[in-house]
Coordinates of C-alpha atoms and ligand atoms in Angstrom, one line a residue:
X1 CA 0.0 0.0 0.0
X2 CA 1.1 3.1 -1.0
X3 CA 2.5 6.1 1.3
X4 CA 0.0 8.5 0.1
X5 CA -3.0 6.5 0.5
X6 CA -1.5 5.3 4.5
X7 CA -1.3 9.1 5.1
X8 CA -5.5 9.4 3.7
X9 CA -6.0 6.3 6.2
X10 CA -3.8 8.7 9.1
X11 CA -6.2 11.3 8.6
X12 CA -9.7 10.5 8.9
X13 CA -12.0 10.8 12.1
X14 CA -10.5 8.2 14.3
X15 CA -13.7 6.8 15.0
X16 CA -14.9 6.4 11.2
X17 CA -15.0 2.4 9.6
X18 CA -12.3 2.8 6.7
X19 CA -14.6 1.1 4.1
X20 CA -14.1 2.0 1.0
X21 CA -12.2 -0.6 -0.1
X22 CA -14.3 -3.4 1.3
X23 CA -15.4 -6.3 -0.9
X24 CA -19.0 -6.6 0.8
X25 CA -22.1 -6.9 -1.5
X26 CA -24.1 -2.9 -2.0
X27 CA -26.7 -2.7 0.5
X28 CA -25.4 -4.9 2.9
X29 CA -27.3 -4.6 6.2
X30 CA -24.5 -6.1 8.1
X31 CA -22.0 -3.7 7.2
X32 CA -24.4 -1.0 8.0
X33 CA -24.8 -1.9 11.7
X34 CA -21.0 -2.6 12.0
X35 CA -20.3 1.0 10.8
X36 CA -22.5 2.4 13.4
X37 CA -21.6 0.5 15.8
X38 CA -18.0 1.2 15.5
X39 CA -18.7 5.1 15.4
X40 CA -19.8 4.6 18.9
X41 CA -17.1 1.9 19.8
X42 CA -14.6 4.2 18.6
X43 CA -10.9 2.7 17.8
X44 CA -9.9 1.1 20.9
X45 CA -11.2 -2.0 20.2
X46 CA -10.2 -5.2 19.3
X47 CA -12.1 -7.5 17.5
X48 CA -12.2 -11.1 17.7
X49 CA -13.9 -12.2 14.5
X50 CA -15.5 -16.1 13.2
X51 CA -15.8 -16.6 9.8
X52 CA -18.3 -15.0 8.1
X53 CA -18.8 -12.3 5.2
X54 CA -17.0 -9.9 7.7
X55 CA -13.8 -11.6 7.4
X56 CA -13.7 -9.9 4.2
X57 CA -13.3 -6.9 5.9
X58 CA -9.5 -7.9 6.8
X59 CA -7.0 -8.8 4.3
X60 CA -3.8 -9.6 6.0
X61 CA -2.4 -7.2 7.6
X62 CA -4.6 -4.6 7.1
X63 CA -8.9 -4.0 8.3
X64 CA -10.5 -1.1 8.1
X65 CA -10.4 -0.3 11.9
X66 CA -8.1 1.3 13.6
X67 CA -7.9 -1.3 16.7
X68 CA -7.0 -4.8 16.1
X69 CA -8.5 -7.6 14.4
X70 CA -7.9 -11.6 15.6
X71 CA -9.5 -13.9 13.3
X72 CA -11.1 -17.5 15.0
X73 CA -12.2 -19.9 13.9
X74 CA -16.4 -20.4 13.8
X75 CA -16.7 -22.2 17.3
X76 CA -14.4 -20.1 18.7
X77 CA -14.5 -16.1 18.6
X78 CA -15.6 -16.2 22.5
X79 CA -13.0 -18.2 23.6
X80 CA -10.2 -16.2 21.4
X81 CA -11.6 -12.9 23.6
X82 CA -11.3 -14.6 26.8
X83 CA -7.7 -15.0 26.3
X84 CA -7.5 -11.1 24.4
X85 CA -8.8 -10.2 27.4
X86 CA -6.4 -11.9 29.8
X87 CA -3.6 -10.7 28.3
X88 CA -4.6 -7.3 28.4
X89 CA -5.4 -7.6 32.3
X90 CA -1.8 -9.1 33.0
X91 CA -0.3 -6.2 30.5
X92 CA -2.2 -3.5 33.0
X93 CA -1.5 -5.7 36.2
X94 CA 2.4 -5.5 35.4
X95 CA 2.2 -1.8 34.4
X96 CA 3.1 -2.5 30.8
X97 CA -0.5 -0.6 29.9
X98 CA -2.4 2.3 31.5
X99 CA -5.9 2.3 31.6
X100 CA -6.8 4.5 29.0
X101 CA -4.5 2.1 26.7
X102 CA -7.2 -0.2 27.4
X103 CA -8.3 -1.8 24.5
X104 CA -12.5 -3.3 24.6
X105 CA -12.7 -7.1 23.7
X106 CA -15.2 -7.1 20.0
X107 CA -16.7 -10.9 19.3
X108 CA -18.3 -10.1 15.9
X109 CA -20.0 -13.2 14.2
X110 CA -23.1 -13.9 11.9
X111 CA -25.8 -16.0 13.2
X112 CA -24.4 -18.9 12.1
X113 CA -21.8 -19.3 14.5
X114 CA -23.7 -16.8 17.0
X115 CA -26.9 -18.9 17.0
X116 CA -25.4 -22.5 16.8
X117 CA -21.8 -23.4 15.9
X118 CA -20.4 -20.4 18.6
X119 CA -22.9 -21.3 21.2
X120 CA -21.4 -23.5 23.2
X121 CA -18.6 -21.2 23.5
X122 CA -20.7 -17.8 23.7
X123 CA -22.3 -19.9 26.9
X124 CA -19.3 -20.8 28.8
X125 CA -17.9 -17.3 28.2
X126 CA -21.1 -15.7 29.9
X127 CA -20.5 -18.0 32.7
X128 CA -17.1 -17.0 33.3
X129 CA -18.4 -13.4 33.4
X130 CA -16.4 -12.6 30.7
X131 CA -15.7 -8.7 30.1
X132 CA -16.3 -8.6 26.3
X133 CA -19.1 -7.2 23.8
X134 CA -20.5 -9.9 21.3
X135 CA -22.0 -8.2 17.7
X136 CA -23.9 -10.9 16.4
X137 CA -25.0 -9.5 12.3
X138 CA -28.2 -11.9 11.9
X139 CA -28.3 -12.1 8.3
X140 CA -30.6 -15.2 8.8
X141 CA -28.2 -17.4 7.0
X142 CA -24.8 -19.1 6.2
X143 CA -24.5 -15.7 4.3
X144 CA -20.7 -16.5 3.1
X145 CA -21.0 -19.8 1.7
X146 CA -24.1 -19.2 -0.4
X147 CA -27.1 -19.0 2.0
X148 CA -27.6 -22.4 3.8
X149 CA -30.1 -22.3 6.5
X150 CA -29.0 -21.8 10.0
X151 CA -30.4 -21.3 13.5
X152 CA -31.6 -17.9 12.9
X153 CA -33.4 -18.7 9.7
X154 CA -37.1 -17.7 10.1
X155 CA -40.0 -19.9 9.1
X156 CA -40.9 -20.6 5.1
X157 CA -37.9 -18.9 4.0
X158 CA -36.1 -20.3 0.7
X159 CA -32.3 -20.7 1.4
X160 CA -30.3 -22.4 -0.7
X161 CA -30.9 -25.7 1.2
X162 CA -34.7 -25.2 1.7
X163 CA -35.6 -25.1 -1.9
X164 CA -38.7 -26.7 -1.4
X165 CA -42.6 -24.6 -2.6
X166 CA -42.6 -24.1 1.6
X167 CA -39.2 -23.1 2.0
X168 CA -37.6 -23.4 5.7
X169 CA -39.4 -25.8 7.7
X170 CA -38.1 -24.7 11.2
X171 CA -38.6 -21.8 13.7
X172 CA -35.6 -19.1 14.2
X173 CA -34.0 -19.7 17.4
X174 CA -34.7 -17.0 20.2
X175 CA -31.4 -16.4 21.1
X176 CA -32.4 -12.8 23.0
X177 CA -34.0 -15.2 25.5
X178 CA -31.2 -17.9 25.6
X179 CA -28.4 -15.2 26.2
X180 CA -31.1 -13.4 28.3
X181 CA -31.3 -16.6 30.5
X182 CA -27.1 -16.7 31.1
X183 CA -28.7 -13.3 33.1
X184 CA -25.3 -11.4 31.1
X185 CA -24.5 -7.7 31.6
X186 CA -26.8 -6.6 28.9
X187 CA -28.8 -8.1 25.8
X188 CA -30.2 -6.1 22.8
X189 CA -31.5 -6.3 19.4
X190 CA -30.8 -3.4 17.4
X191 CA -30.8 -2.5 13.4
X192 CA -29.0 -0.2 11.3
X193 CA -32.5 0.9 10.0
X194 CA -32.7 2.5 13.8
X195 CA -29.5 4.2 13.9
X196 CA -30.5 6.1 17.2
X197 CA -31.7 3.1 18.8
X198 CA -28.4 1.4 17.8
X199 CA -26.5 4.2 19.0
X200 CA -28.2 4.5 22.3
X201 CA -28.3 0.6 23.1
X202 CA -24.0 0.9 21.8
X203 CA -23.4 3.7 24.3
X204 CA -25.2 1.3 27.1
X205 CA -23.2 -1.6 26.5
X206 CA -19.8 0.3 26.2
X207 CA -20.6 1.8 29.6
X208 CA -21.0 -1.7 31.6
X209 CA -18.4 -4.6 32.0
X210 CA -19.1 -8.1 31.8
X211 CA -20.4 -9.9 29.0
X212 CA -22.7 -7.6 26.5
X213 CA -24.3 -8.9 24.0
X214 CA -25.9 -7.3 20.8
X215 CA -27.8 -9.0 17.7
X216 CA -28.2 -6.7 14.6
X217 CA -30.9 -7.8 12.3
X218 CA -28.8 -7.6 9.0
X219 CA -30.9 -7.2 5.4
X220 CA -28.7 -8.9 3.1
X221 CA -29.7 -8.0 -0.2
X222 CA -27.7 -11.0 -1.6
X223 CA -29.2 -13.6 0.8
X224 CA -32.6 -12.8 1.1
X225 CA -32.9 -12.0 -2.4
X226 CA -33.8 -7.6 -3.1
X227 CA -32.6 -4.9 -4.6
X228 CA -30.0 -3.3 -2.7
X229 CA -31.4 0.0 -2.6
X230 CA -34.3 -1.1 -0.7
X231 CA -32.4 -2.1 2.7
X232 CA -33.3 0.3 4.9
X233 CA -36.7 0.3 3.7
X234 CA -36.8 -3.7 4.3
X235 CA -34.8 -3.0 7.8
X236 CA -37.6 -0.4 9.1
X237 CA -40.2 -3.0 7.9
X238 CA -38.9 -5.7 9.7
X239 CA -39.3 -3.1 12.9
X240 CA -42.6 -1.8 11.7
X241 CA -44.3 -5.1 11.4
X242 CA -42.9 -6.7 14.4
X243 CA -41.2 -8.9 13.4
X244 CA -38.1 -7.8 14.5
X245 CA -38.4 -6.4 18.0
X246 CA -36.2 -3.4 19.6
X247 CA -35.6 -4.9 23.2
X248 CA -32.9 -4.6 25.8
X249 CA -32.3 -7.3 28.8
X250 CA -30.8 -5.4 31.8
X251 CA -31.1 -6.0 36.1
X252 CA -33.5 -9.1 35.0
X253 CA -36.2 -7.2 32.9
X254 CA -36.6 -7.2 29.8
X255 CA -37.7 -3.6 28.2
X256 CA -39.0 -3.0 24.7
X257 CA -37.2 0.4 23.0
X258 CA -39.6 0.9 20.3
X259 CA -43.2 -0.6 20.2
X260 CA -44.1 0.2 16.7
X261 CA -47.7 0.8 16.8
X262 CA -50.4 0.6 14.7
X263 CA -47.9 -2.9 13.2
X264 CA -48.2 -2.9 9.2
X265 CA -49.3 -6.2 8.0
X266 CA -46.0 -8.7 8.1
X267 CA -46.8 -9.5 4.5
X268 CA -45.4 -5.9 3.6
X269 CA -42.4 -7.3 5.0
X270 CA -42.1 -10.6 3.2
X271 CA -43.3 -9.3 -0.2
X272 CA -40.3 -7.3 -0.4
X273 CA -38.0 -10.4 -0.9
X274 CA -37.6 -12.8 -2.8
X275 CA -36.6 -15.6 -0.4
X276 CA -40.6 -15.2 0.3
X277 CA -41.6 -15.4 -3.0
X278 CA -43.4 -18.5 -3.4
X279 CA -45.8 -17.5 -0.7
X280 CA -47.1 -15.2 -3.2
X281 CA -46.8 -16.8 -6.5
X282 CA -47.6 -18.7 -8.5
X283 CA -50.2 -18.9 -5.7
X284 CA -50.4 -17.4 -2.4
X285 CA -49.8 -19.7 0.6
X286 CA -53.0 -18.4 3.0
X287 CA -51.8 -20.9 5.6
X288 CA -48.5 -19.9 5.9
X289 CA -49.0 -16.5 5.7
X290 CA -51.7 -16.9 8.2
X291 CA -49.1 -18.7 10.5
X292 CA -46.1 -16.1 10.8
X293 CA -48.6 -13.5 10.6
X294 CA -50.3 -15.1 14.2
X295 CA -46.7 -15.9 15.8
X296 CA -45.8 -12.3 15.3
X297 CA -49.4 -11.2 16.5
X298 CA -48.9 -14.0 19.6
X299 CA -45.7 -12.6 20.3
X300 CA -47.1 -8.6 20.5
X301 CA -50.3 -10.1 23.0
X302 CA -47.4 -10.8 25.6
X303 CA -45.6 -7.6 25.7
X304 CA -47.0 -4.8 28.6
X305 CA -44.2 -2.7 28.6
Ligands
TPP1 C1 -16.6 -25.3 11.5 C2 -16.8 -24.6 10.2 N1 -17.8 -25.0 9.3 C3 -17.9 -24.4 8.2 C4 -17.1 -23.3 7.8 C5 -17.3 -22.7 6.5 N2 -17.9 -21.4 6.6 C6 -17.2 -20.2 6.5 S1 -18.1 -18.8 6.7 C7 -19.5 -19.8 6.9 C8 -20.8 -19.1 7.0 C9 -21.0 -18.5 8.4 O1 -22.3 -18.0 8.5 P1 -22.6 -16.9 9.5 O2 -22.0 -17.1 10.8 O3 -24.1 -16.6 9.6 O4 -21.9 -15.6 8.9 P2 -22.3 -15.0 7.4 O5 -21.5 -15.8 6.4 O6 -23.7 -15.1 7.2 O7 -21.8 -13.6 7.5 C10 -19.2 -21.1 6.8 C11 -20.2 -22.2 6.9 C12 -16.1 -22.9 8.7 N3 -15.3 -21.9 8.5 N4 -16.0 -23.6 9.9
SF4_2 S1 -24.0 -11.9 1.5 FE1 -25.4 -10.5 2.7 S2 -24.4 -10.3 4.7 FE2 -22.8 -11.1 3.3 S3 -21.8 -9.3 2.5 FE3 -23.4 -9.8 1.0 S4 -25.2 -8.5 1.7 FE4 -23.7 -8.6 3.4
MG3 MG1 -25.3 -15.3 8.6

């Protein structure tokens, strides 16, 4: 890399993702948490990354952050930031860092290794009482390697290994409620659709120790099959007709940060992609659409706050 283009690097906002160079796919929703995310983080950080499309980020030696980047392997980004973090509490226990040198430990995964193949790992650190922040981008899918299904898939969804007229045949895991249950630090969902709401839920969980943990709903305009200018639009859907909801876990409760109210039908949100196609053509699927339609509903009848 060239001298001039280190010295462009050298000079812009410290907290601002250097992205211009990165090989992700236009619109991607992922990317467009991380960025905000980061812009709260700010550059002491150091991120401890599974694979994923966000290993594309880093090519070796260079990432567009201006903290460190450790690269795991898909079971493993918690247990990489367990010893990230140990070494950086011996390097301030000896004096060999001050606390302002202090670097925050980053797990950033998709929901493929955040929802099952991490899980295991995620758990154990949360009982340890890890001090780190995990970023789960849910792009609903084995995003990287073509769109398989994985445990955050949601219902009748076509991936590329539910190609049958129904599409996914399972549930998407609640993993809110499963970290929620490890009673961590902190638990939210957030979008980059809700940059506020992002931003205030980022400056919460950079204030607290222990283990954080955030999941970003993630439009991926490859995966789930729309036009790449319509990501925000599809994000703030997915808010607007609850099916993705804006929560927080903290001291035991569980609080929701936007109830969107009156809810647009959920079918505005599916229509938009085409990994929901068949429910609409050749002929629409009434029971199906009936079905996610009265989960989401179901899930709304329960929430006071
Ligand atoms: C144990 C293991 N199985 C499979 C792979 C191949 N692989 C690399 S990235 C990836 C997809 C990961 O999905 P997700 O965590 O959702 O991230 P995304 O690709 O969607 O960003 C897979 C299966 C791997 N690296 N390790
Ligand atoms: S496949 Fe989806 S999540 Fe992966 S880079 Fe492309 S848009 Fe982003
Ligand atoms: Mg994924």
């Amino acid at each position: 890399m060239s001298e001039t283009i280190f010295k462009r690097m050298r000079d812009l906002p410290s907290t601002h993702l250097l992205g211009s160079g990165t090989p992700m796919c236009a619109g991607c929703g992922g990317l467009e948490a991380i960025h905000e995310i980061y812009d709260v983080l700010g550059p002491n950080t150091v991120f401890v990354n599974a694979a994923g499309c966000m290993t594309l980020l880093a090519v070796y030696p260079f990432t567009p952050f201006r903290g460190s980047w450790l690269y795991s392997a898909m079971a493993s980004a918690p247990a990489g930031a367990q010893g990230i973090r140990d070494a950086l509490d011996i390097l301030l226990k000896k004096g060999r860092m001050t606390p302002d040198e202090d670097l925050q430990t980053v797990v950033l995964t998709g929901d493929g290794a955040a929802y099952g193949i991490g899980l295991s790992a995620t758990s154990g650190a949360i009982d340890r009482g890890l001090d780190f922040l995990y970023v789960c981008y849910d792009n609903e899918g084995y995003g990287n390697t073509g769109q398989q299904y994985s445990e955050g898939t949601p219902h009748a969804a076509r991936t590329s290994t539910s190609k049958g007229s129904r599409g996914y045949p399972g549930y998407k895991k609640d993993l809110f409620t499963i970290w929620a249950s490890h009673e961590p630090a902190y638990v939210a969902t957030v979008i980059g659709a809700e940059p506020l709401d992002l931003a205030r839920k980022i400056e919460t969980a950079k204030s607290m120790t222990g283990p954080r943990l955030i999941i970003a709903l993630a439009p991926c305009p490859t995966g789930w099959d729309y036009d790449p200018r319509d990501s925000a639009e599809i994000g703030r859907l997915a808010v607007r007709s609850g099916v993705w909801p804006l929560k927080e876990y903290r001291d035991g409760k569980i609080m929701h940060t936007k109830i969107p109210h009156p809810r647009c039908p959920v079918e505005d949100y599916l229509c938009r992609q085409g990994r929901f196609r068949h429910l609409f053509e050749p002929e629409r699927k009434e029971d199906l659409l009936r079905e996610i339609q009265a989960r989401v509903d179901a899930y709304w009848e329960g929430v006071s706050d």
